Coordinates of C-alpha atoms and ligand atoms in Angstrom, one line a residue:
M1 CA 0.1 0.1 0.0
A2 CA 1.5 3.3 -0.9
D3 CA 1.7 5.4 2.2
F4 CA -0.3 8.4 0.8
H5 CA -3.5 6.4 0.4
N6 CA -4.6 6.5 4.1
K7 CA -3.3 10.2 4.5
V8 CA -5.2 13.5 4.6
V9 CA -3.5 16.8 3.2
Y10 CA -4.5 20.0 4.6
Q11 CA -3.8 23.3 2.3
I12 CA -2.7 26.6 3.9
Y13 CA -2.8 29.9 1.9
P14 CA -0.2 31.4 4.5
K15 CA -1.5 35.1 3.4
S16 CA -4.8 34.3 4.7
F17 CA -4.0 31.9 7.5
K18 CA -2.9 33.7 10.5
D19 CA -1.2 37.1 10.8
A20 CA 1.4 36.8 13.8
N21 CA 3.1 40.3 13.3
G22 CA 0.3 42.6 13.0
D23 CA 0.7 43.8 9.5
G24 CA -2.5 42.5 8.1
F25 CA -0.8 39.7 6.2
G26 CA -0.7 36.0 7.3
D27 CA 2.8 34.7 7.7
L28 CA 5.1 31.6 8.8
A29 CA 4.8 32.5 12.4
G30 CA 1.2 32.3 12.4
V31 CA 1.2 29.0 10.8
I32 CA 3.6 27.8 13.6
E33 CA 1.1 29.3 16.1
K34 CA -1.6 27.2 14.5
L35 CA 0.1 23.9 14.3
D36 CA -1.7 22.5 17.3
Y37 CA -4.9 23.2 15.8
L38 CA -4.0 21.3 12.9
A39 CA -2.8 18.3 14.8
E40 CA -6.1 18.5 16.6
L41 CA -7.8 18.2 13.4
G42 CA -5.8 15.3 12.6
V43 CA -4.5 15.6 9.2
D44 CA -0.9 14.2 8.2
Y45 CA 0.4 16.7 5.8
L46 CA 0.4 20.3 5.3
W47 CA 0.8 21.9 1.7
L48 CA 1.7 25.3 2.0
T49 CA 0.9 27.6 -1.2
P50 CA 4.3 29.8 -2.2
F51 CA 6.0 32.0 0.4
F52 CA 9.0 32.5 -1.7
L53 CA 10.7 35.8 -2.7
S54 CA 7.9 37.3 -5.1
P55 CA 6.3 40.9 -6.1
Q56 CA 3.2 39.2 -5.3
N57 CA 1.4 39.7 -8.7
D58 CA -0.2 36.5 -8.3
N59 CA -0.1 36.2 -4.8
G60 CA 3.5 34.2 -4.6
Y61 CA 2.8 32.2 -8.0
D62 CA 5.0 34.7 -9.4
V63 CA 8.4 33.4 -8.0
A64 CA 11.5 35.7 -8.2
D65 CA 13.9 33.2 -6.2
Y66 CA 13.0 29.7 -5.4
R67 CA 15.3 29.5 -2.3
R68 CA 14.5 32.9 -0.7
I69 CA 11.5 33.7 1.8
D70 CA 9.5 36.6 0.8
P71 CA 10.2 39.2 3.8
S72 CA 6.2 39.5 4.2
F73 CA 5.9 35.7 5.0
G74 CA 8.9 35.4 7.3
T75 CA 12.5 34.3 7.4
M76 CA 14.5 30.9 6.4
A77 CA 14.9 30.5 10.1
E78 CA 11.0 30.3 10.7
V79 CA 10.7 28.0 7.7
E80 CA 13.3 25.6 9.7
K81 CA 11.3 26.0 12.4
L82 CA 8.0 25.3 11.1
I83 CA 9.5 22.1 9.5
D84 CA 10.8 21.2 13.0
E85 CA 7.5 22.0 14.9
A86 CA 5.3 20.4 12.1
G87 CA 7.6 17.1 12.3
K88 CA 7.1 17.0 16.4
R89 CA 3.5 16.9 15.7
G90 CA 3.6 14.2 13.2
L91 CA 2.7 16.6 10.2
G92 CA 4.8 16.5 7.1
L93 CA 5.4 19.8 5.1
M94 CA 4.5 19.9 1.3
F95 CA 5.9 23.0 -0.6
D96 CA 4.3 24.5 -3.9
M97 CA 6.6 24.5 -7.0
V98 CA 6.0 26.9 -9.4
F99 CA 8.0 25.4 -12.4
N100 CA 5.8 26.4 -15.4
H101 CA 7.0 30.1 -15.0
T102 CA 9.1 32.3 -13.0
S103 CA 8.4 36.2 -12.2
T104 CA 9.8 38.5 -14.4
E105 CA 11.6 39.8 -11.6
H106 CA 13.5 36.4 -11.3
E107 CA 17.3 37.0 -11.8
W108 CA 17.1 34.5 -15.0
F109 CA 14.5 36.9 -16.5
Q110 CA 16.2 39.9 -15.7
R111 CA 19.4 38.9 -17.4
A112 CA 17.6 37.7 -20.4
L113 CA 16.1 41.2 -20.7
A114 CA 19.6 42.4 -20.3
G115 CA 20.5 40.7 -23.4
E116 CA 22.1 37.5 -21.9
E117 CA 21.6 34.8 -24.7
K118 CA 21.9 32.0 -22.0
Y119 CA 19.1 33.3 -20.0
Q120 CA 16.9 34.2 -23.1
E121 CA 17.1 30.4 -23.8
Y122 CA 15.5 29.8 -20.3
Y123 CA 12.3 31.6 -21.5
I124 CA 10.2 31.4 -24.7
F125 CA 11.2 34.3 -26.6
R126 CA 10.1 35.1 -30.3
E127 CA 11.4 37.6 -32.8
G128 CA 8.4 39.8 -34.2
E129 CA 7.0 43.1 -34.6
P130 CA 5.7 45.0 -31.6
D131 CA 2.4 44.9 -33.0
Q132 CA 2.4 41.2 -34.0
P133 CA 2.4 38.7 -31.4
P134 CA 3.8 35.3 -32.6
T135 CA 0.5 33.6 -32.3
N136 CA -2.9 34.2 -31.2
W137 CA -3.0 32.5 -28.0
A138 CA -4.8 33.7 -24.9
S139 CA -3.6 34.0 -21.4
K140 CA -5.4 32.2 -18.8
F141 CA -6.1 35.3 -16.8
G142 CA -7.5 37.2 -19.9
G143 CA -5.8 38.9 -22.7
P144 CA -3.1 37.8 -25.0
A145 CA -0.6 35.1 -24.0
W146 CA 2.4 37.2 -25.4
A147 CA 3.9 40.3 -24.2
Y148 CA 6.6 42.5 -26.2
A149 CA 9.9 43.2 -24.3
P150 CA 11.2 46.4 -25.6
E151 CA 14.6 45.9 -24.1
V152 CA 15.1 43.0 -26.6
G153 CA 12.8 43.7 -29.1
K154 CA 11.3 40.3 -28.6
W155 CA 8.0 38.7 -27.6
Y156 CA 7.8 36.3 -24.6
L157 CA 5.3 33.7 -23.7
H158 CA 3.1 34.0 -20.5
L159 CA 0.3 31.7 -20.0
F160 CA -0.9 33.6 -16.9
D161 CA -0.2 37.3 -16.0
K162 CA 2.5 39.2 -18.0
T163 CA 4.8 39.1 -15.1
Q164 CA 4.8 35.1 -15.2
A165 CA 7.1 34.4 -18.0
D166 CA 7.0 30.5 -19.3
L167 CA 10.0 28.5 -18.7
N168 CA 11.6 26.9 -21.5
W169 CA 11.7 23.2 -20.5
E170 CA 13.2 22.1 -23.8
N171 CA 16.3 23.5 -22.5
P172 CA 18.2 20.9 -20.3
E173 CA 19.7 23.8 -18.1
V174 CA 16.4 24.8 -17.1
R175 CA 15.3 21.5 -15.9
R176 CA 18.6 21.0 -14.2
E177 CA 18.0 24.4 -12.3
L178 CA 14.7 23.2 -11.1
Q179 CA 16.1 19.7 -9.9
E180 CA 18.5 21.7 -8.0
V181 CA 15.5 23.6 -6.1
L182 CA 13.9 20.3 -5.2
K183 CA 17.1 18.8 -3.9
F184 CA 17.4 22.0 -1.8
W185 CA 13.8 21.9 -0.2
K186 CA 14.1 17.9 0.2
E187 CA 17.5 18.6 2.3
K188 CA 15.4 20.9 4.4
G189 CA 13.4 18.0 5.4
I190 CA 10.4 18.5 3.8
K191 CA 8.1 15.7 3.0
G192 CA 6.5 16.5 -0.5
F193 CA 5.9 18.8 -3.3
R194 CA 2.6 20.2 -5.0
F195 CA 3.6 21.1 -8.7
D196 CA 1.7 24.1 -10.0
V197 CA 0.1 23.6 -13.6
V198 CA 2.9 21.1 -14.2
N199 CA 0.9 19.6 -17.3
L200 CA 1.5 22.9 -19.2
I201 CA 5.4 22.8 -19.1
S202 CA 6.1 21.0 -22.4
K203 CA 5.3 23.3 -25.5
P204 CA 4.9 22.5 -29.0
A205 CA 7.8 22.2 -31.4
E206 CA 6.3 25.1 -33.6
F207 CA 4.2 27.8 -32.5
A208 CA 1.1 28.3 -34.6
D209 CA -2.4 30.4 -34.2
D210 CA -5.1 28.5 -32.6
M211 CA -8.1 28.7 -34.9
E212 CA -10.4 26.6 -32.6
G213 CA -9.5 28.0 -29.4
D214 CA -7.0 29.7 -26.9
G215 CA -4.2 27.7 -27.9
R216 CA -4.3 25.2 -24.7
R217 CA -4.4 22.3 -27.1
F218 CA -0.9 22.9 -28.1
Y219 CA 0.6 22.8 -24.7
T220 CA -1.8 20.9 -22.5
D221 CA -0.4 17.6 -21.7
G222 CA 2.4 18.4 -24.2
R223 CA 4.4 16.0 -26.2
H224 CA 7.5 15.7 -23.5
V225 CA 5.7 16.2 -20.4
H226 CA 5.7 12.6 -19.2
E227 CA 9.7 12.5 -20.0
F228 CA 10.2 15.6 -18.2
L229 CA 8.2 14.6 -15.0
Q230 CA 10.1 11.1 -15.1
E231 CA 13.8 12.8 -15.4
M232 CA 12.8 15.3 -12.9
V233 CA 11.6 13.1 -10.2
R234 CA 14.8 10.5 -11.0
E235 CA 17.4 13.1 -11.0
S236 CA 16.4 15.1 -8.1
G237 CA 15.9 12.1 -6.0
I238 CA 12.4 12.9 -4.8
E239 CA 11.0 9.5 -5.6
G240 CA 9.3 8.1 -2.3
M241 CA 8.2 11.6 -1.3
V242 CA 4.4 12.4 -1.7
T243 CA 3.9 14.4 -4.7
V244 CA 0.8 16.0 -6.5
G245 CA 0.7 17.7 -9.9
E246 CA -2.0 20.2 -10.8
M247 CA -3.3 19.5 -14.1
S248 CA -5.2 22.1 -15.9
S249 CA -7.7 20.8 -18.8
T250 CA -6.2 17.4 -18.7
T251 CA -7.5 13.9 -19.5
L252 CA -8.0 11.0 -17.9
E253 CA -5.4 8.9 -19.9
N254 CA -2.7 11.5 -19.0
C255 CA -3.4 11.5 -15.3
I256 CA -3.1 7.8 -15.1
R257 CA 0.4 8.1 -16.6
Y258 CA 1.0 10.9 -14.3
S259 CA 0.2 9.0 -11.0
C260 CA 0.3 5.3 -11.7
P261 CA 3.2 3.8 -9.8
Q262 CA 5.2 2.0 -12.5
D263 CA 5.5 5.3 -14.5
K264 CA 7.3 7.0 -11.6
E265 CA 6.2 10.2 -12.1
L266 CA 3.8 11.6 -9.2
S267 CA 1.9 10.0 -6.5
M268 CA -1.4 11.7 -7.4
V269 CA -3.1 14.6 -9.4
F270 CA -5.8 17.2 -9.1
N271 CA -8.0 17.7 -12.2
F272 CA -10.9 20.3 -12.2
H273 CA -13.6 19.0 -14.5
H274 CA -15.8 18.4 -11.6
L275 CA -15.6 22.0 -10.9
K276 CA -16.8 23.2 -14.1
V277 CA -20.4 21.9 -13.7
D278 CA -21.4 25.2 -13.1
Y279 CA -19.8 26.9 -16.0
K280 CA -22.5 27.6 -18.6
D281 CA -21.2 26.6 -22.2
G282 CA -18.1 25.6 -20.3
D283 CA -17.1 29.4 -19.5
K284 CA -16.1 30.3 -15.9
W285 CA -17.7 33.7 -16.3
Q286 CA -21.1 32.5 -17.2
L287 CA -23.3 31.7 -14.1
M288 CA -25.5 28.6 -14.0
P289 CA -26.7 26.4 -10.9
P290 CA -24.3 23.1 -10.7
D291 CA -25.5 20.3 -12.8
I292 CA -25.5 17.5 -10.3
K293 CA -26.1 14.9 -12.8
S294 CA -22.8 15.6 -14.9
L295 CA -20.9 16.2 -11.6
K296 CA -21.8 12.7 -10.7
E297 CA -20.7 11.5 -14.3
L298 CA -17.4 13.1 -13.8
F299 CA -16.7 11.7 -10.5
A300 CA -17.5 8.2 -11.7
R301 CA -15.8 8.6 -14.8
W302 CA -12.5 9.7 -12.9
Q303 CA -12.8 7.5 -10.0
E304 CA -13.7 4.3 -11.8
G305 CA -11.1 5.2 -14.6
M306 CA -8.2 5.8 -12.5
Q307 CA -8.9 2.7 -10.4
A308 CA -8.7 0.8 -13.7
G309 CA -5.5 2.4 -14.6
Q310 CA -4.1 2.3 -11.3
G311 CA -3.6 6.2 -11.1
W312 CA -4.6 7.9 -8.1
N313 CA -6.8 11.2 -7.5
A314 CA -6.4 14.0 -5.3
T315 CA -10.0 14.5 -4.0
F316 CA -11.0 17.9 -3.4
W317 CA -13.5 20.7 -3.6
C318 CA -11.9 23.7 -2.4
N319 CA -8.6 25.6 -3.1
H320 CA -7.1 29.1 -3.1
D321 CA -8.4 29.3 -6.7
Q322 CA -12.0 28.1 -6.2
P323 CA -15.3 29.7 -4.7
R324 CA -16.2 27.9 -1.2
A325 CA -17.9 24.7 -1.8
V326 CA -20.7 25.3 0.9
S327 CA -21.8 28.1 -1.1
R328 CA -21.6 26.7 -4.8
F329 CA -22.9 23.1 -4.3
G330 CA -24.6 23.1 -0.9
D331 CA -26.4 25.8 1.0
E332 CA -24.8 28.6 2.8
G333 CA -28.0 29.5 4.7
T334 CA -30.4 26.9 6.4
W335 CA -28.3 23.9 5.8
R336 CA -24.9 25.3 5.8
K337 CA -23.7 22.5 8.7
K338 CA -25.7 19.7 7.0
S339 CA -24.5 20.3 3.6
A340 CA -20.8 21.2 4.5
K341 CA -20.7 17.7 6.2
M342 CA -22.5 15.9 3.1
L343 CA -19.7 17.6 0.9
G344 CA -17.2 16.4 3.0
A345 CA -18.0 13.2 3.5
C346 CA -18.7 12.7 -0.4
I347 CA -15.0 13.4 -1.4
H348 CA -13.3 11.9 1.9
L349 CA -14.7 8.6 1.6
M350 CA -13.8 8.3 -2.4
R351 CA -10.8 6.3 -4.0
G352 CA -8.0 9.0 -3.5
T353 CA -6.2 11.3 -1.1
P354 CA -8.5 14.3 0.0
Y355 CA -7.5 17.7 0.7
I356 CA -9.0 20.2 2.9
Y357 CA -8.6 23.8 2.1
Q358 CA -8.2 26.1 5.3
G359 CA -11.7 27.2 6.5
E360 CA -13.5 24.2 4.9
E361 CA -13.3 22.2 8.3
I362 CA -15.5 25.0 9.6
G363 CA -17.9 25.7 6.6
M364 CA -16.4 29.1 5.5
T365 CA -18.7 30.7 2.9
N366 CA -17.9 33.1 0.0
A367 CA -16.8 36.4 0.5
G368 CA -20.0 38.3 -0.2
Y369 CA -18.4 41.5 -1.6
A370 CA -20.4 44.0 -3.2
S371 CA -18.0 46.5 -4.4
I372 CA -14.9 45.7 -6.8
D373 CA -12.6 47.7 -4.6
Q374 CA -13.0 44.7 -2.1
Y375 CA -11.4 42.3 -4.5
R376 CA -7.7 41.8 -4.7
D377 CA -7.1 39.0 -7.2
V378 CA -5.4 39.8 -10.6
E379 CA -7.9 37.5 -12.5
S380 CA -10.9 38.8 -10.8
L381 CA -9.9 42.4 -11.5
N382 CA -8.9 41.3 -15.4
Y383 CA -12.5 39.9 -15.8
Y384 CA -14.2 42.5 -14.3
E385 CA -12.9 45.0 -16.9
I386 CA -13.6 42.4 -19.7
L387 CA -17.0 41.8 -18.4
C388 CA -17.9 45.4 -18.4
R389 CA -16.0 45.9 -21.8
E390 CA -18.5 43.2 -23.2
G391 CA -21.5 45.1 -22.1
K392 CA -22.4 43.7 -18.9
S393 CA -23.5 46.4 -16.4
S394 CA -21.1 47.1 -13.2
A395 CA -23.9 45.2 -11.1
E396 CA -24.1 42.1 -13.5
A397 CA -20.1 41.8 -13.3
L398 CA -20.2 42.0 -9.7
A399 CA -22.7 39.2 -9.4
I400 CA -20.6 37.2 -11.5
L401 CA -17.4 37.8 -9.4
A402 CA -19.4 37.2 -6.2
A403 CA -19.8 33.6 -7.2
R404 CA -16.7 33.1 -9.5
S405 CA -13.8 35.1 -7.9
R406 CA -10.8 33.3 -6.6
D407 CA -10.9 35.7 -3.6
N408 CA -13.9 33.8 -2.2
G409 CA -11.5 31.4 -1.2
R410 CA -8.9 33.6 -0.1
T411 CA -10.6 35.7 2.9
P412 CA -8.8 35.3 6.1
M413 CA -9.2 32.2 8.2
Q414 CA -12.2 32.8 10.6
W415 CA -10.3 32.0 14.0
S416 CA -12.9 33.8 16.2
A417 CA -15.7 36.5 16.7
E418 CA -12.8 39.1 17.5
A419 CA -12.2 42.0 15.1
Y420 CA -10.8 40.8 11.8
A421 CA -12.1 37.2 12.8
G422 CA -9.2 36.8 15.0
F423 CA -6.9 36.5 12.1
S424 CA -5.1 39.8 12.6
S425 CA -5.0 42.8 14.8
H426 CA -4.4 45.2 11.7
E427 CA -7.1 45.6 8.8
P428 CA -6.1 42.5 6.5
W429 CA -5.4 42.6 3.1
L430 CA -8.6 40.9 2.3
L431 CA -11.7 41.5 4.2
P432 CA -13.5 38.5 5.8
P433 CA -17.1 38.1 5.3
D434 CA -19.4 39.6 7.8
N435 CA -20.5 36.0 8.8
Y436 CA -17.4 35.5 10.9
K437 CA -18.7 36.6 13.9
K438 CA -20.7 33.1 13.7
I439 CA -18.6 30.9 11.8
N440 CA -15.4 30.5 13.3
V441 CA -13.1 28.2 14.8
E442 CA -13.9 29.2 18.6
A443 CA -17.5 28.6 18.0
A444 CA -17.0 25.3 16.4
R445 CA -15.1 24.2 19.2
Q446 CA -17.7 24.9 21.3
D447 CA -20.0 22.6 19.4
K448 CA -20.2 19.1 19.5
D449 CA -22.0 18.8 16.5
S450 CA -19.7 20.9 14.5
I451 CA -18.3 20.8 10.8
F452 CA -15.1 20.3 12.4
A453 CA -15.8 17.5 14.6
F454 CA -17.4 15.7 11.5
Y455 CA -14.1 16.2 9.6
Q456 CA -12.0 14.9 12.5
Q457 CA -14.1 11.9 12.1
L458 CA -13.8 11.5 8.5
I459 CA -9.8 11.7 9.1
R460 CA -10.1 9.2 11.7
L461 CA -11.9 6.8 9.7
R462 CA -9.7 7.0 6.8
H463 CA -7.1 6.0 9.2
E464 CA -8.8 3.3 11.0
R465 CA -10.5 1.7 8.1
E466 CA -8.4 0.1 5.2
I467 CA -11.4 -0.2 3.0
I468 CA -11.4 3.7 2.7
A469 CA -7.8 3.8 1.5
E470 CA -7.7 0.5 -0.5
G471 CA -11.1 -0.6 -1.3
K472 CA -12.4 -0.8 -4.8
I473 CA -15.1 1.7 -5.9
S474 CA -18.3 1.7 -7.8
F475 CA -20.9 4.0 -8.6
L476 CA -24.4 3.6 -7.4
E477 CA -27.6 5.4 -8.4
K478 CA -26.3 6.4 -11.5
K479 CA -29.5 7.8 -12.8
N480 CA -30.8 9.3 -10.1
E481 CA -30.2 13.3 -10.5
D482 CA -30.2 14.2 -6.8
V483 CA -28.0 11.9 -5.2
I484 CA -24.3 10.8 -5.5
A485 CA -23.7 7.7 -4.1
Y486 CA -20.9 4.8 -4.2
E487 CA -20.0 1.5 -2.7
R488 CA -16.4 0.4 -1.6
T489 CA -15.5 -3.3 -1.2
L490 CA -12.6 -4.7 0.1
G491 CA -12.7 -8.6 0.3
A492 CA -16.0 -9.3 2.0
E493 CA -16.1 -5.7 3.7
R494 CA -18.5 -3.2 2.3
L495 CA -19.1 0.8 3.0
V496 CA -21.8 2.7 1.1
V497 CA -22.1 6.3 0.9
L498 CA -25.0 7.8 0.0
C499 CA -25.2 11.9 -0.5
N500 CA -28.4 14.1 -1.1
F501 CA -27.3 17.2 -2.9
R502 CA -30.8 18.8 -2.6
G503 CA -32.2 21.0 0.2
R504 CA -35.2 18.8 0.2
E505 CA -35.9 14.8 0.9
V506 CA -35.3 12.6 -1.9
S507 CA -35.7 8.8 -2.4
L508 CA -33.2 6.2 -3.9
K509 CA -34.1 4.5 -7.1
E510 CA -31.8 1.5 -6.9
K511 CA -32.4 0.1 -3.3
S512 CA -34.0 1.9 -0.4
L513 CA -32.2 2.6 2.9
Q514 CA -34.0 -0.5 4.5
D515 CA -32.8 -2.8 1.6
Y516 CA -29.3 -1.9 2.8
Q517 CA -29.9 -2.4 6.3
A518 CA -31.6 -5.8 5.4
E519 CA -28.3 -6.6 3.8
G520 CA -26.6 -6.5 7.1
L521 CA -25.3 -2.5 6.7
H522 CA -25.1 -0.4 9.7
R523 CA -24.8 3.3 10.0
V524 CA -21.1 4.2 10.8
L525 CA -21.6 7.7 10.1
G526 CA -23.9 10.5 9.1
N527 CA -25.0 14.2 9.4
Y528 CA -28.5 13.1 11.1
E529 CA -28.5 11.0 13.9
D530 CA -30.3 8.0 12.8
V531 CA -31.4 6.4 9.3
G532 CA -34.6 7.8 7.8
Q533 CA -37.0 6.5 5.4
A534 CA -35.4 8.5 2.5
L535 CA -32.5 11.1 2.5
R536 CA -33.4 14.0 4.2
P537 CA -32.0 17.6 3.0
Y538 CA -28.3 17.3 2.5
E539 CA -28.2 14.2 4.2
V540 CA -25.1 11.7 4.0
V541 CA -25.6 8.3 5.1
V542 CA -22.4 5.9 5.3
L543 CA -23.4 2.1 5.7
A544 CA -21.0 -0.5 6.5
N545 CA -21.0 -4.3 7.2
S546 CA -18.3 -4.1 9.7
Ligands
GLC1 C1 -2.2 27.4 -10.5 C2 -2.2 28.1 -9.0 C3 -2.8 29.7 -9.2 C4 -2.1 30.4 -10.0 C5 -1.5 29.7 -11.3 C6 -0.3 30.5 -11.9 O1 -3.5 27.5 -11.2 O2 -3.2 27.5 -8.1 O3 -3.0 30.3 -8.1 O4 -2.6 31.6 -10.6 O5 -1.3 28.3 -11.1 O6 0.6 29.9 -11.4

């Protein structure tokens, strides 16, 4: 059994987790302060999003030096203390490697701009007239994917912000540099890595216009990506560490290759298909309610498909790029607690390693901002402009951001009912939603029936029951539009998970709850106290025969 199968990862966005020095920004000392809280929750690994030297145009995903700590987060001594203190509590650290691109403030890019050819080869520069980008590709943050650098009279590729220049992985020097970064952090004693948009690293041999889309089909799961990953793991000596790749617009076939043990690439992968079921016509900036039927079909296809190919999923609803799950797939009003628990159980009991994003374990909601001045995220600010330019009124554009902005997931962690949610003594860089007076860690701790307590149980169950880590999965109730349900099996053991995604009572179609009980299954977990006749609003019930 791979040792990450029965583990749970907690994601920390340090800028919003806990501000220890009172400047309004979360920091590493804040993370250290809260390690006991994380140990109490019971998770195994902590993934920290980037805190390396950065101009922070994309909140640290624009790295200017992979080996230095951004002073706004703290010092190297604090990183070392964090590794040490986490280790004492049985928590392994995973750091976030942003290897598809660097900040344009990185020394390599600066030397490229100064005319050093060696460093121009580190990036993707192309000759061209200042008014004629090499291709028509679009940046994922809006606008063109190329920027003109007058210093050298060339264009450079940036799939994200124009201050995030794509690295040229075709150049073996670049690959070696990045391997050295991994060795550096491994030496420091961290246990794993998360690789940012790592399926975009291999670009095509020829750069051509995309007549059908924004260019992504030319570089997504690109021609050398598997080779590059295998080499990276082999040469940097990180095999055996826990690794997760963030895969943008990927395919099942590729994800099997990225994560099956025999190919020696990564331990597991994130894919995002299930988080597009509320994108109208596949467009993030057009609203529609989530389509639960396609959500279920996607889960079934990926869970059963990865199982068949021996791949391994990272299962998750939330991260720093996503709105809050309870606001999106649950009900942040009347049924907040019930729906947050149901959502947690739904992915924690699947086949894969579950990730909890800070605040999810207390049912934090979307930000609820009503003014553009409250937003900070580069993507949100860009799209607000784009949406207004396309003819939306400011109110319409704001309604879209309220549902879709990445800032929804980046509001400060709600620790208490004190000012600024107990996150900081100073006005934070991004404001918490008003509901922090009610939704906070302190309140959850006083409530035996809290979402936090339920997550503790989910984690404990995974640690205790091998069937959750290792059992086979098959989906049930495939025709039921209201329910996501599946069965895990391990030898003679069975575990059935039934989730109602509606705020009303719904019935099961294949077998009733009584039928399952007649088969010898009994309740091991749920968000109601007993097993009812049908599934009650947002009910999850977990049944097992042992
Ligand atoms: C990933 C990160 C996101 C970042 C982007 C570019 O999607 O999760 O926050 O903006 O990569 O690095």
